[in-house]
Amino acid sequence: MIIYLMKRLGLAAIVVMAVLLLLFSMLHMIPGNPAILALGTRATPEAIAEYTARMHLDEPVLTQFVYFLGSALQGDLGQDVFSNRAVVDIIGERIGFSLALICTGMGWAVLLGVPLGCLAAVRPGSWVDRVTGVFSVGMIAVPSFLVSIWALLLFSLELRWLPAIGAGEPGDFADQLSHLVLPAFAIGLGWVGYLARMVRASMLEVMGEPYIRSARAFGLTPRRVVLGYALRVAILPTITLIGMGFGGLISSAVFAEIIFARPGVGKMIFDAVSDRNFPIVQGGVLVATGFYILVVLMSDLLIAWLDPRVRSSL
Amino acid sequence: MSALPSDPARSATAPEAQDGEARESAGRERREKLMRFLTDWQAVTGLVLVVLFFASALFAPWIAPYDPNAMDIPARMSGPTWAHIAGTDQLGRDTFSRILHGGRVALYIAAIGVSASLSIGLVLGMIAGYGPRWLDNLLLLAFDAVRSFPAVILALATVALTGPSLTVVLAIVILTTIPSYGRVARTATLALRHTEFILAERSLGASTPRILFQHIMPNVIGPLLILAAMEVPVVVSIEAGLSFLGIGVLPPQASWGTILNEGYLVIRDAPWMVVAGGIPLILTTLGFTFLGEALRDIFDPRMGRGR
């Protein structure tokens, strides 16, 4: 396990480095002075000179990358072009909204999708199975941003059940929760179907194993066999799937934040792109990507911990 | 639901089991597959929707009742009527005509995006699977690094530098979908690498490109084509999504994304626009998903239904 852990961490570190390199080269790949790009065309010559010195832009590219790497690893992602506030602080204010959205979205999808998949697998061909089958394909096929728009139209504009925009009053938990419902519903919907199908497929596979037959032969209740024996094994591929699929979930969350005007990191990056506020874009992209890499890493480690066979495969 | 997934053991032994006449049984198997396809309602629905998508996109200029960019200010933001079956937008343009023309953008992106990333992914995947170990690791690392960017985040970062355009959308689509083809091609190549016919080719002195393109590629391409059908919805959704955000196809060109974008701006006053703009998107993604799944079930039963 230790060896696996080291190897996997090493791999994640390399990927993070690659991402940092890409983000660094972002500003250098396009023609033009990076200082003007970062500060905007209205920047004064003094500001440009100051920025050039501070970012070591007059030094060789490799040295610049080392500086960029050093400050990024220390948590310094530069300053907002307009307000001069530290990018890290701005992200800090907003990341809570994004995390709450992503966790709630994934949470309800797991709570509904996994049991649905189990039910469908235990009774293949039953109406639960058929309905789950058709609905899951349907839910996967609909792009999540469209779910967001239609949910906004139906539940907040037509039926007026839930608020349309914002994240709710700070400190008012019930209000914040009511603002969370629709975006979380929208980004989780596709996942319900996805998880149900995945769990159903791996459950069907596991239910045919000899040890399940033995467990049955010993007279264990069906509930015990399914929950205690089959699901334990069948959930493993699902964990990998959840980890890998987080990238899609982050994308969906960006859309949901923009559509519901929720002040999260995704909305921040989007606004910064329109304003050509590069430090914010860079920092936001780094945080979103880093979060994704971290999730994939954790799901891999969890799998390795639960399933010893995986450890030898890296 | 569809027919039950076929038993791989049965279809594998089928040529010997049936009367010992291999040729006839191969023909029978093909007919059987066709029958299974035609009796699967998902497959047929998928096929119909896909054909509808192609036909409406190709013949849009002849089907569309109006010029997609012709403005009719007096009739602006009208609801669905007989004259405008999907209503009009804030400039009085006919939404139905715009949807038909938007399908052309979707088809363009899907055709170029899918074929480009399939070819690049195929070549890279075969190299990774057949080449030396270090190259394999390097390519896998590259795939992982690309996949570490959620598509929208990558698109936003790129647009921040280059400004929005159709080319950027294409580049993003190709870049983000290469890894899935690459991985499938790599796995399939790895499995073939040590088979006897490849070893025989090598001992006959065949060059590596010859082995890759003449012998490995025909065996690898099948699953990739099925994957391509499943990736079309992804590609179409990315285009629509980016255009919705205003960082893809630019107005006044009609695309399903820009229709949704314009509809979103007036969602309180003209809700039919986001409804009408979303329906073709859903029908197209559903169609390709159904079709892709049906093809996969029939040609590659091992991959199963649950992915």
Coordinates of C-alpha atoms in Angstrom, one line a residue:
Chain A
M1 CA 0.0 0.0 0.0
I2 CA 2.8 2.4 0.9
I3 CA 4.5 1.8 -2.5
Y4 CA 1.3 2.3 -4.3
L5 CA 0.6 5.5 -2.3
M6 CA 4.1 6.8 -3.2
K7 CA 3.7 6.0 -6.9
R8 CA 0.2 7.4 -7.1
L9 CA 1.2 10.6 -5.3
G10 CA 4.1 11.0 -7.6
L11 CA 1.9 10.7 -10.6
A12 CA -0.5 13.3 -9.3
A13 CA 2.4 15.6 -8.6
I14 CA 3.6 15.2 -12.2
V15 CA 0.1 16.0 -13.5
V16 CA -0.1 19.0 -11.3
M17 CA 3.2 20.2 -12.7
A18 CA 2.0 19.7 -16.2
V19 CA -1.1 21.7 -15.5
L20 CA 1.0 24.5 -13.9
L21 CA 3.2 24.5 -16.9
L22 CA 0.2 24.8 -19.2
L23 CA -1.2 27.7 -17.1
F24 CA 2.2 29.4 -17.1
S25 CA 2.6 29.1 -20.8
M26 CA -1.0 30.4 -21.2
L27 CA 0.2 34.0 -20.9
H28 CA 3.4 33.4 -22.9
M29 CA 1.9 31.4 -25.9
I30 CA 0.1 34.4 -27.3
P31 CA 2.0 37.2 -28.9
G32 CA 2.3 40.5 -27.0
N33 CA 3.6 41.7 -23.7
P34 CA 2.4 39.5 -20.8
A35 CA 2.3 42.6 -18.6
I36 CA -0.1 44.4 -20.8
L37 CA -2.2 41.2 -21.1
A38 CA -2.3 40.8 -17.4
L39 CA -2.9 44.4 -16.5
G40 CA -5.1 45.4 -19.4
T41 CA -4.4 47.9 -22.2
R42 CA -5.2 50.9 -19.9
A43 CA -2.3 50.2 -17.6
T44 CA 0.2 53.0 -17.0
P45 CA 3.9 52.5 -18.0
E46 CA 4.8 52.6 -14.3
A47 CA 2.4 49.8 -13.5
I48 CA 3.8 47.8 -16.4
A49 CA 7.3 48.3 -15.3
E50 CA 6.4 47.4 -11.7
Y51 CA 4.5 44.3 -12.8
T52 CA 7.4 43.3 -15.1
A53 CA 9.8 43.5 -12.2
R54 CA 7.5 41.8 -9.7
M55 CA 6.8 38.9 -12.1
H56 CA 10.4 38.7 -13.2
L57 CA 9.3 39.1 -16.8
D58 CA 12.7 40.5 -17.8
E59 CA 14.4 37.2 -16.9
P60 CA 14.7 34.0 -18.9
V61 CA 11.5 32.0 -19.3
L62 CA 12.7 29.1 -17.3
T63 CA 13.6 31.3 -14.3
Q64 CA 10.1 32.9 -14.6
F65 CA 8.6 29.4 -14.5
V66 CA 10.5 28.6 -11.3
Y67 CA 9.3 31.8 -9.7
F68 CA 5.7 31.2 -10.8
L69 CA 5.9 27.6 -9.5
G70 CA 7.4 28.8 -6.2
S71 CA 4.7 31.4 -5.5
A72 CA 1.9 29.1 -6.7
L73 CA 3.1 26.4 -4.3
Q74 CA 3.2 29.0 -1.5
G75 CA -0.4 29.9 -2.2
D76 CA 0.3 33.2 -4.0
L77 CA -1.7 33.4 -7.2
G78 CA -1.2 37.0 -7.9
Q79 CA -3.6 40.0 -7.6
D80 CA -6.9 40.9 -9.1
V81 CA -6.3 43.4 -11.9
F82 CA -9.0 45.8 -10.9
S83 CA -9.2 45.7 -7.1
N84 CA -5.6 44.6 -6.5
R85 CA -6.8 42.1 -3.9
A86 CA -5.0 38.7 -3.6
V87 CA -6.6 36.2 -5.9
V88 CA -6.4 33.6 -3.2
D89 CA -8.7 35.7 -0.9
I90 CA -11.2 36.2 -3.7
I91 CA -11.3 32.5 -4.4
G92 CA -11.6 31.8 -0.7
E93 CA -14.8 33.8 -0.5
R94 CA -16.3 32.0 -3.4
I95 CA -15.2 28.4 -3.1
G96 CA -17.7 27.6 -0.4
F97 CA -20.6 28.2 -2.8
S98 CA -19.1 25.9 -5.4
L99 CA -18.2 23.1 -3.0
A100 CA -21.7 23.2 -1.4
L101 CA -23.2 22.9 -4.9
I102 CA -21.0 20.1 -6.1
C103 CA -21.3 18.1 -2.9
T104 CA -25.1 18.4 -2.8
G105 CA -25.4 17.6 -6.4
M106 CA -23.3 14.5 -6.2
G107 CA -24.8 13.6 -2.8
W108 CA -28.4 13.4 -3.9
A109 CA -27.4 11.6 -7.1
V110 CA -25.6 8.9 -5.0
L111 CA -28.4 8.6 -2.5
L112 CA -30.9 8.0 -5.3
G113 CA -28.9 6.4 -8.1
V114 CA -27.2 3.6 -6.1
P115 CA -30.4 2.2 -4.5
L116 CA -32.1 2.4 -7.9
G117 CA -29.3 0.5 -9.5
C118 CA -29.5 -2.2 -6.7
L119 CA -33.2 -2.5 -7.1
A120 CA -32.9 -2.8 -10.9
A121 CA -30.2 -5.5 -10.6
V122 CA -32.0 -7.6 -8.0
R123 CA -35.1 -7.8 -10.1
P124 CA -33.9 -7.7 -13.7
G125 CA -36.7 -7.2 -16.1
S126 CA -39.1 -5.9 -13.5
W127 CA -40.8 -2.5 -14.0
V128 CA -38.3 -0.9 -11.7
D129 CA -35.5 -2.1 -14.0
R130 CA -37.3 -1.1 -17.2
V131 CA -38.2 2.4 -15.9
T132 CA -34.7 2.9 -14.5
G133 CA -33.2 1.8 -17.8
V134 CA -35.1 4.2 -20.0
F135 CA -34.9 7.1 -17.6
S136 CA -31.2 6.7 -17.0
V137 CA -30.4 6.9 -20.7
G138 CA -32.7 9.9 -21.0
M139 CA -31.2 11.7 -18.1
I140 CA -27.6 11.1 -19.3
A141 CA -28.4 12.3 -22.7
V142 CA -29.7 15.7 -21.7
P143 CA -27.0 18.3 -21.3
S144 CA -26.9 19.6 -17.7
F145 CA -27.0 23.2 -18.7
L146 CA -30.3 22.6 -20.5
V147 CA -31.6 21.0 -17.3
S148 CA -30.6 24.1 -15.4
I149 CA -32.3 26.4 -17.8
W150 CA -35.5 24.4 -17.9
A151 CA -35.5 23.9 -14.2
L152 CA -35.1 27.7 -13.8
L153 CA -38.0 28.2 -16.2
L154 CA -40.3 25.6 -14.7
F155 CA -39.7 25.7 -10.9
S156 CA -38.8 29.4 -10.3
L157 CA -40.4 31.4 -13.1
E158 CA -43.6 29.4 -13.9
L159 CA -44.4 27.6 -10.6
R160 CA -42.5 30.1 -8.4
W161 CA -41.6 27.3 -5.9
L162 CA -38.0 28.2 -5.6
P163 CA -35.8 31.4 -6.0
A164 CA -34.2 31.9 -9.4
I165 CA -30.9 33.7 -8.8
G166 CA -28.2 34.2 -6.2
A167 CA -27.1 32.1 -3.3
G168 CA -29.3 33.4 -0.6
E169 CA -28.8 35.8 2.4
P170 CA -25.6 35.2 4.2
G171 CA -26.3 33.7 7.6
D172 CA -29.8 32.6 6.7
F173 CA -29.4 28.9 6.3
A174 CA -32.9 28.1 5.1
D175 CA -32.7 30.8 2.4
Q176 CA -29.3 29.5 1.3
L177 CA -30.6 26.0 1.2
S178 CA -33.6 27.0 -1.0
H179 CA -31.2 28.7 -3.4
L180 CA -29.1 25.5 -3.5
V181 CA -32.0 23.1 -4.4
L182 CA -32.4 23.9 -8.1
P183 CA -28.7 24.0 -9.2
A184 CA -28.0 20.9 -7.2
F185 CA -31.0 19.2 -8.8
A186 CA -29.8 20.2 -12.3
I187 CA -26.2 19.0 -12.0
G188 CA -27.1 15.8 -10.2
L189 CA -29.9 14.6 -12.5
G190 CA -27.7 13.1 -15.1
W191 CA -25.6 11.4 -12.4
V192 CA -28.7 9.6 -11.0
G193 CA -29.1 7.7 -14.3
Y194 CA -25.3 7.2 -14.7
L195 CA -24.8 5.7 -11.3
A196 CA -28.0 3.6 -11.5
R197 CA -26.7 2.0 -14.7
M198 CA -23.2 1.5 -13.4
V199 CA -24.3 0.0 -10.1
R200 CA -26.9 -2.2 -11.9
A201 CA -24.2 -3.6 -14.3
S202 CA -21.6 -4.4 -11.7
M203 CA -24.3 -5.8 -9.4
L204 CA -25.5 -8.1 -12.1
E205 CA -21.9 -9.3 -12.6
V206 CA -21.3 -9.8 -8.9
M207 CA -24.6 -11.5 -8.2
G208 CA -23.5 -14.3 -10.5
E209 CA -20.4 -15.1 -8.5
P210 CA -20.1 -18.4 -6.6
Y211 CA -19.7 -16.7 -3.2
I212 CA -23.0 -15.0 -3.5
R213 CA -24.6 -18.4 -4.2
S214 CA -22.8 -19.7 -1.1
A215 CA -24.1 -16.9 1.0
R216 CA -27.6 -17.6 -0.2
A217 CA -27.2 -21.3 0.4
F218 CA -26.2 -20.6 4.0
G219 CA -29.7 -19.1 4.3
L220 CA -28.8 -15.4 4.7
T221 CA -31.7 -13.1 4.0
P222 CA -31.7 -11.6 0.5
R223 CA -31.3 -8.1 2.0
R224 CA -28.2 -9.3 3.8
V225 CA -26.7 -10.9 0.7
V226 CA -27.3 -7.8 -1.4
L227 CA -26.2 -5.1 1.0
G228 CA -23.6 -7.0 3.0
Y229 CA -22.0 -9.1 0.2
A230 CA -22.8 -8.0 -3.3
L231 CA -22.9 -4.2 -3.0
R232 CA -19.6 -4.1 -1.2
V233 CA -17.8 -5.4 -4.3
A234 CA -20.1 -3.9 -6.9
I235 CA -19.6 -0.4 -5.5
L236 CA -15.8 -0.4 -6.4
P237 CA -16.1 0.5 -10.1
T238 CA -18.7 3.1 -9.1
I239 CA -16.2 4.8 -6.9
T240 CA -13.7 5.1 -9.8
L241 CA -16.5 6.4 -12.0
I242 CA -17.5 9.1 -9.5
G243 CA -13.9 10.2 -9.2
M244 CA -13.4 10.3 -13.0
G245 CA -16.7 12.0 -13.6
F246 CA -16.0 14.9 -11.3
G247 CA -14.6 16.8 -14.2
G248 CA -18.0 16.7 -15.9
L249 CA -19.6 17.7 -12.6
I250 CA -17.3 20.7 -12.3
S251 CA -18.3 21.7 -15.8
S252 CA -22.0 21.4 -15.0
A253 CA -21.4 23.4 -11.8
V254 CA -19.9 26.2 -13.9
F255 CA -23.0 26.3 -16.1
A256 CA -25.3 26.1 -13.1
E257 CA -23.5 28.9 -11.3
I258 CA -23.8 31.1 -14.4
I259 CA -27.4 30.3 -15.1
F260 CA -28.5 30.7 -11.5
A261 CA -26.1 33.7 -10.9
R262 CA -24.6 31.8 -8.0
P263 CA -21.3 33.5 -6.8
G264 CA -19.1 30.5 -7.0
V265 CA -15.7 29.9 -8.6
G266 CA -17.1 29.0 -12.0
K267 CA -19.1 32.3 -12.2
M268 CA -15.9 34.1 -11.1
I269 CA -13.8 32.5 -13.9
F270 CA -16.6 33.3 -16.4
D271 CA -16.8 36.9 -15.4
A272 CA -13.1 37.3 -15.3
V273 CA -12.9 36.0 -18.9
S274 CA -15.3 38.7 -20.1
D275 CA -13.3 41.3 -18.2
R276 CA -10.0 39.8 -19.5
N277 CA -8.8 39.6 -15.8
F278 CA -6.1 37.1 -16.3
P279 CA -4.8 36.5 -12.8
I280 CA -8.3 35.6 -11.7
V281 CA -8.8 33.2 -14.7
Q282 CA -5.4 31.6 -14.0
G283 CA -6.1 31.2 -10.3
G284 CA -9.6 30.0 -10.8
V285 CA -8.6 27.4 -13.4
L286 CA -5.7 26.2 -11.2
V287 CA -8.1 25.7 -8.2
A288 CA -10.8 24.0 -10.3
T289 CA -8.2 21.7 -11.9
G290 CA -6.4 21.0 -8.7
F291 CA -9.7 20.1 -7.0
Y292 CA -10.4 17.6 -9.8
I293 CA -7.0 16.1 -9.6
L294 CA -7.4 15.7 -5.8
V295 CA -10.8 14.0 -6.2
V296 CA -9.4 11.5 -8.7
L297 CA -6.4 10.9 -6.4
M298 CA -8.7 10.3 -3.4
S299 CA -11.0 7.9 -5.3
D300 CA -8.0 5.9 -6.6
L301 CA -6.5 5.7 -3.1
L302 CA -9.8 4.6 -1.7
I303 CA -10.1 1.9 -4.3
A304 CA -6.6 0.7 -3.6
W305 CA -7.4 0.6 0.1
L306 CA -10.6 -1.4 -0.5
D307 CA -9.2 -3.7 -3.3
P308 CA -5.7 -5.0 -2.8
R309 CA -5.5 -6.2 -6.4
V310 CA -5.4 -2.6 -7.7
R311 CA -2.3 -1.8 -5.8
S312 CA -0.1 -4.0 -8.0
S313 CA -1.4 -2.6 -11.2
L314 CA 0.4 0.8 -11.2
Chain B
M1 CA -36.2 -2.1 -23.1
S2 CA -34.0 -3.8 -25.6
A3 CA -33.5 -7.4 -26.3
L4 CA -31.4 -9.2 -23.7
P5 CA -27.6 -8.8 -24.2
S6 CA -26.5 -11.8 -26.2
D7 CA -24.5 -14.6 -24.6
P8 CA -20.9 -14.1 -25.8
A9 CA -20.2 -17.9 -25.4
R10 CA -23.0 -18.7 -27.7
S11 CA -22.1 -16.3 -30.5
A12 CA -18.5 -17.4 -30.2
T13 CA -19.3 -21.1 -30.8
A14 CA -22.1 -20.3 -33.3
P15 CA -20.1 -21.1 -36.5
E16 CA -19.3 -24.6 -35.4
A17 CA -22.6 -25.3 -33.8
Q18 CA -24.8 -24.4 -36.8
D19 CA -24.7 -27.3 -39.3
G20 CA -21.0 -27.0 -39.6
E21 CA -21.4 -24.6 -42.6
A22 CA -19.4 -21.6 -41.6
R23 CA -20.4 -19.4 -44.5
E24 CA -24.1 -19.9 -44.1
S25 CA -24.0 -19.3 -40.4
A26 CA -22.0 -16.1 -40.9
G27 CA -24.7 -14.8 -43.1
R28 CA -27.3 -16.0 -40.6
E29 CA -25.5 -14.3 -37.8
R30 CA -25.5 -11.0 -39.8
R31 CA -29.2 -11.4 -40.5
E32 CA -29.7 -12.1 -36.8
K33 CA -27.9 -9.0 -35.8
L34 CA -29.9 -6.9 -38.2
M35 CA -33.1 -8.4 -36.8
R36 CA -32.0 -7.7 -33.3
F37 CA -31.3 -4.2 -34.3
L38 CA -34.7 -3.7 -36.0
T39 CA -36.7 -5.2 -33.1
D40 CA -35.0 -3.1 -30.5
W41 CA -37.1 0.0 -30.1
Q42 CA -34.2 2.0 -28.7
A43 CA -32.1 1.2 -31.7
V44 CA -34.8 2.2 -34.2
T45 CA -35.7 5.4 -32.3
G46 CA -32.1 6.3 -32.2
L47 CA -31.7 5.6 -35.9
V48 CA -34.8 7.7 -36.8
L49 CA -33.6 10.6 -34.7
V50 CA -30.1 10.5 -36.1
V51 CA -31.5 10.4 -39.7
L52 CA -33.8 13.3 -38.8
F53 CA -30.7 15.2 -37.5
F54 CA -28.7 14.7 -40.7
A55 CA -31.6 15.4 -43.0
S56 CA -32.8 18.6 -41.2
A57 CA -29.2 19.9 -41.1
L58 CA -28.4 19.1 -44.7
F59 CA -31.6 20.3 -46.2
A60 CA -32.1 23.3 -43.8
P61 CA -32.0 26.0 -46.5
W62 CA -34.9 24.2 -48.3
I63 CA -37.0 23.3 -45.3
A64 CA -36.7 26.4 -43.3
P65 CA -39.8 28.6 -43.9
Y66 CA -37.8 31.9 -43.4
D67 CA -34.3 33.2 -43.7
P68 CA -32.7 32.5 -40.3
N69 CA -31.4 36.1 -40.1
A70 CA -34.3 37.9 -41.6
M71 CA -35.6 40.4 -39.0
D72 CA -39.3 41.2 -38.7
I73 CA -39.4 43.8 -35.9
P74 CA -43.3 44.1 -35.8
A75 CA -43.6 40.4 -35.2
R76 CA -40.8 40.3 -32.6
M77 CA -41.1 38.0 -29.6
S78 CA -44.3 36.5 -30.8
G79 CA -45.4 33.2 -29.2
P80 CA -45.8 30.0 -31.3
T81 CA -48.3 30.7 -34.1
W82 CA -49.1 29.2 -37.4
A83 CA -46.8 31.6 -39.1
H84 CA -44.0 31.0 -36.7
I85 CA -44.4 27.5 -35.2
A86 CA -41.7 28.1 -32.6
G87 CA -42.2 31.8 -32.1
T88 CA -39.8 34.6 -32.9
D89 CA -36.9 36.2 -31.0
Q90 CA -36.2 39.7 -29.9
L91 CA -35.4 40.7 -33.4
G92 CA -38.4 39.0 -35.0
R93 CA -36.3 36.2 -36.5
D94 CA -38.2 32.9 -36.9
T95 CA -36.9 30.5 -34.2
F96 CA -37.8 27.3 -36.1
S97 CA -35.7 28.4 -39.1
R98 CA -32.9 29.3 -36.8
I99 CA -33.1 25.9 -35.1
L100 CA -32.8 24.2 -38.5
H101 CA -29.8 26.3 -39.5
G102 CA -28.3 25.8 -36.0
G103 CA -28.4 22.1 -36.7
R104 CA -25.9 22.7 -39.5
V105 CA -23.4 24.1 -37.0
A106 CA -23.9 21.1 -34.8
L107 CA -23.4 18.7 -37.7
Y108 CA -20.3 20.6 -38.8
I109 CA -18.7 20.5 -35.4
A110 CA -19.8 16.9 -34.8
A111 CA -18.4 15.7 -38.1
I112 CA -15.1 17.5 -38.0
G113 CA -14.6 17.2 -34.2
V114 CA -15.4 13.5 -34.0
S115 CA -13.4 12.4 -37.1
A116 CA -10.4 14.5 -36.1
S117 CA -10.2 13.3 -32.5
L118 CA -11.0 9.7 -33.5
S119 CA -8.1 9.7 -36.0
I120 CA -5.6 11.4 -33.6
G121 CA -6.8 9.2 -30.7
L122 CA -6.5 6.1 -32.8
V123 CA -2.9 6.8 -33.9
L124 CA -1.8 7.9 -30.4
G125 CA -3.5 5.0 -28.8
M126 CA -1.9 2.5 -31.1
I127 CA 1.5 4.0 -30.6
A128 CA 1.0 3.9 -26.8
G129 CA -0.1 0.3 -27.0
Y130 CA 2.6 -0.9 -29.4
G131 CA 5.5 1.4 -28.8
P132 CA 8.1 1.2 -26.0
R133 CA 7.1 1.4 -22.4
W134 CA 8.4 5.0 -21.8
L135 CA 6.3 6.3 -24.7
D136 CA 3.3 4.5 -23.4
N137 CA 3.7 6.1 -20.0
L138 CA 4.3 9.5 -21.5
L139 CA 1.2 9.3 -23.6
L140 CA -0.9 8.1 -20.7
L141 CA 0.4 11.0 -18.7
A142 CA -0.5 13.4 -21.5
F143 CA -4.0 11.9 -21.6
D144 CA -4.4 12.3 -17.9
A145 CA -3.1 15.9 -18.0
V146 CA -5.6 16.8 -20.7
R147 CA -8.4 15.1 -18.8
S148 CA -7.5 17.0 -15.6
F149 CA -9.1 20.1 -17.2
P150 CA -12.9 20.0 -17.0
A151 CA -13.9 20.9 -20.6
V152 CA -15.6 24.2 -19.8
I153 CA -12.8 25.3 -17.6
L154 CA -10.3 24.6 -20.5
A155 CA -12.6 26.5 -22.9
L156 CA -12.8 29.5 -20.6
A157 CA -9.1 29.6 -20.2
T158 CA -8.5 29.4 -23.9
V159 CA -11.2 32.0 -24.8
A160 CA -9.6 34.4 -22.2
L161 CA -6.6 34.4 -24.5
T162 CA -7.9 34.0 -28.0
G163 CA -11.4 35.4 -27.9
P164 CA -14.5 33.3 -28.9
S165 CA -14.6 31.6 -32.2
L166 CA -15.8 28.4 -33.9
T167 CA -12.2 27.3 -34.3
V168 CA -11.7 27.5 -30.5
V169 CA -14.8 25.4 -30.0
L170 CA -13.5 22.8 -32.5
A171 CA -10.0 22.8 -30.9
I172 CA -11.5 22.3 -27.4
V173 CA -13.8 19.5 -28.6
I174 CA -11.0 17.7 -30.3
L175 CA -8.5 18.1 -27.5
T176 CA -10.9 17.0 -24.7
T177 CA -12.2 13.9 -26.5
I178 CA -8.9 12.5 -27.8
P179 CA -8.0 10.8 -24.5
S180 CA -11.1 8.5 -24.5
Y181 CA -10.4 7.3 -28.1
G182 CA -6.7 7.0 -27.2
R183 CA -7.3 4.9 -24.1
V184 CA -9.7 2.5 -25.9
A185 CA -7.3 2.1 -28.8
R186 CA -4.4 1.6 -26.5
T187 CA -6.1 -1.2 -24.5
A188 CA -7.2 -2.9 -27.7
T189 CA -3.6 -2.7 -29.1
L190 CA -2.1 -4.0 -25.9
A191 CA -4.3 -7.0 -26.2
L192 CA -3.2 -7.7 -29.8
R193 CA 0.4 -6.9 -29.3
H194 CA 1.5 -10.5 -28.4
T195 CA -1.0 -12.4 -30.5
E196 CA 0.4 -14.9 -32.9
F197 CA -0.5 -13.1 -36.1
I198 CA 1.3 -10.0 -35.1
L199 CA 4.3 -12.0 -34.0
A200 CA 4.3 -13.7 -37.4
E201 CA 4.1 -10.4 -39.2
R202 CA 7.1 -9.2 -37.2
S203 CA 9.1 -12.2 -37.8
L204 CA 8.4 -11.8 -41.6
G205 CA 10.0 -8.4 -41.2
A206 CA 7.0 -6.1 -41.6
S207 CA 7.7 -2.5 -40.7
T208 CA 6.0 -1.0 -37.6
P209 CA 3.7 1.4 -39.6
R210 CA 2.7 -1.6 -41.7
I211 CA 1.8 -3.7 -38.7
L212 CA 0.0 -0.8 -37.0
F213 CA -2.1 0.4 -40.0
Q214 CA -2.6 -2.9 -41.9
H215 CA -3.0 -5.3 -39.1
I216 CA -3.8 -3.7 -35.8
M217 CA -6.0 -0.8 -37.0
P218 CA -8.7 -3.0 -38.6
N219 CA -9.0 -4.8 -35.3
V220 CA -9.1 -1.7 -33.1
I221 CA -11.3 0.5 -35.2
G222 CA -14.7 -1.2 -34.4
P223 CA -15.0 -0.2 -30.7
L224 CA -13.7 3.2 -31.6
L225 CA -16.5 3.8 -34.2
I226 CA -19.1 2.8 -31.6
L227 CA -17.4 5.1 -29.1
A228 CA -17.6 7.8 -31.8
A229 CA -21.4 7.5 -32.0
M230 CA -21.5 7.8 -28.2
E231 CA -19.3 10.9 -28.3
V232 CA -21.4 12.8 -30.8
P233 CA -23.8 13.9 -28.0
V234 CA -20.8 15.0 -25.9
V235 CA -19.4 17.1 -28.8
V236 CA -22.8 18.6 -29.7
S237 CA -23.4 19.5 -26.0
I238 CA -20.0 21.1 -25.7
E239 CA -20.7 23.3 -28.8
A240 CA -24.1 24.2 -27.6
G241 CA -22.9 24.9 -24.0
L242 CA -20.0 27.1 -25.1
S243 CA -22.2 29.0 -27.6
F244 CA -24.7 29.4 -24.8
L245 CA -22.0 31.0 -22.7
G246 CA -21.2 33.3 -25.6
I247 CA -17.7 31.8 -26.0
G248 CA -18.5 29.7 -29.0
V249 CA -20.4 30.4 -32.2
L250 CA -21.0 34.1 -32.3
P251 CA -24.3 35.9 -33.0
P252 CA -25.9 36.5 -35.4
Q253 CA -25.0 33.0 -36.7
A254 CA -27.7 30.6 -35.5
S255 CA -26.7 27.7 -33.4
W256 CA -28.6 25.8 -30.7
G257 CA -26.4 27.4 -28.1
T258 CA -26.9 30.9 -29.3
I259 CA -30.6 30.4 -29.6
L260 CA -30.6 29.3 -25.9
N261 CA -28.4 32.2 -25.0
E262 CA -30.7 34.7 -26.6
G263 CA -33.7 32.9 -25.1
Y264 CA -32.2 32.9 -21.6
L265 CA -31.9 36.7 -21.8
V266 CA -35.6 37.0 -22.4
I267 CA -36.7 33.9 -20.4
R268 CA -39.2 35.9 -18.4
D269 CA -41.0 37.4 -21.4
A270 CA -40.5 34.7 -24.1
P271 CA -40.0 31.4 -22.4
W272 CA -40.8 29.4 -25.6
M273 CA -37.4 30.3 -27.0
V274 CA -35.4 28.2 -24.4
V275 CA -37.9 25.4 -24.8
A276 CA -37.8 25.4 -28.6
G277 CA -34.0 25.8 -28.6
G278 CA -33.5 22.8 -26.2
I279 CA -35.7 20.3 -27.9
P280 CA -33.5 19.6 -31.0
L281 CA -30.5 19.3 -28.7
I282 CA -32.2 16.7 -26.5
L283 CA -33.5 14.8 -29.6
T284 CA -30.0 14.7 -31.1
T285 CA -28.2 13.6 -28.0
L286 CA -30.9 11.0 -27.3
G287 CA -30.7 9.7 -30.8
F288 CA -27.0 9.2 -30.9
T289 CA -26.9 7.7 -27.4
F290 CA -29.7 5.2 -28.2
L291 CA -28.0 4.3 -31.5
G292 CA -24.5 4.0 -30.0
E293 CA -25.8 1.8 -27.2
A294 CA -27.7 -0.5 -29.5
L295 CA -24.7 -0.9 -31.8
R296 CA -22.4 -1.6 -28.8
D297 CA -24.8 -4.2 -27.5
I298 CA -25.0 -6.0 -30.8
F299 CA -21.4 -5.8 -31.9
D300 CA -19.6 -5.8 -28.6
P301 CA -21.7 -7.7 -26.0
R302 CA -18.7 -7.9 -23.6
M303 CA -18.8 -4.2 -23.0
G304 CA -22.2 -4.6 -21.5
R305 CA -25.0 -2.1 -20.9
G306 CA -23.9 -0.4 -17.8
R307 CA -21.1 1.9 -18.8

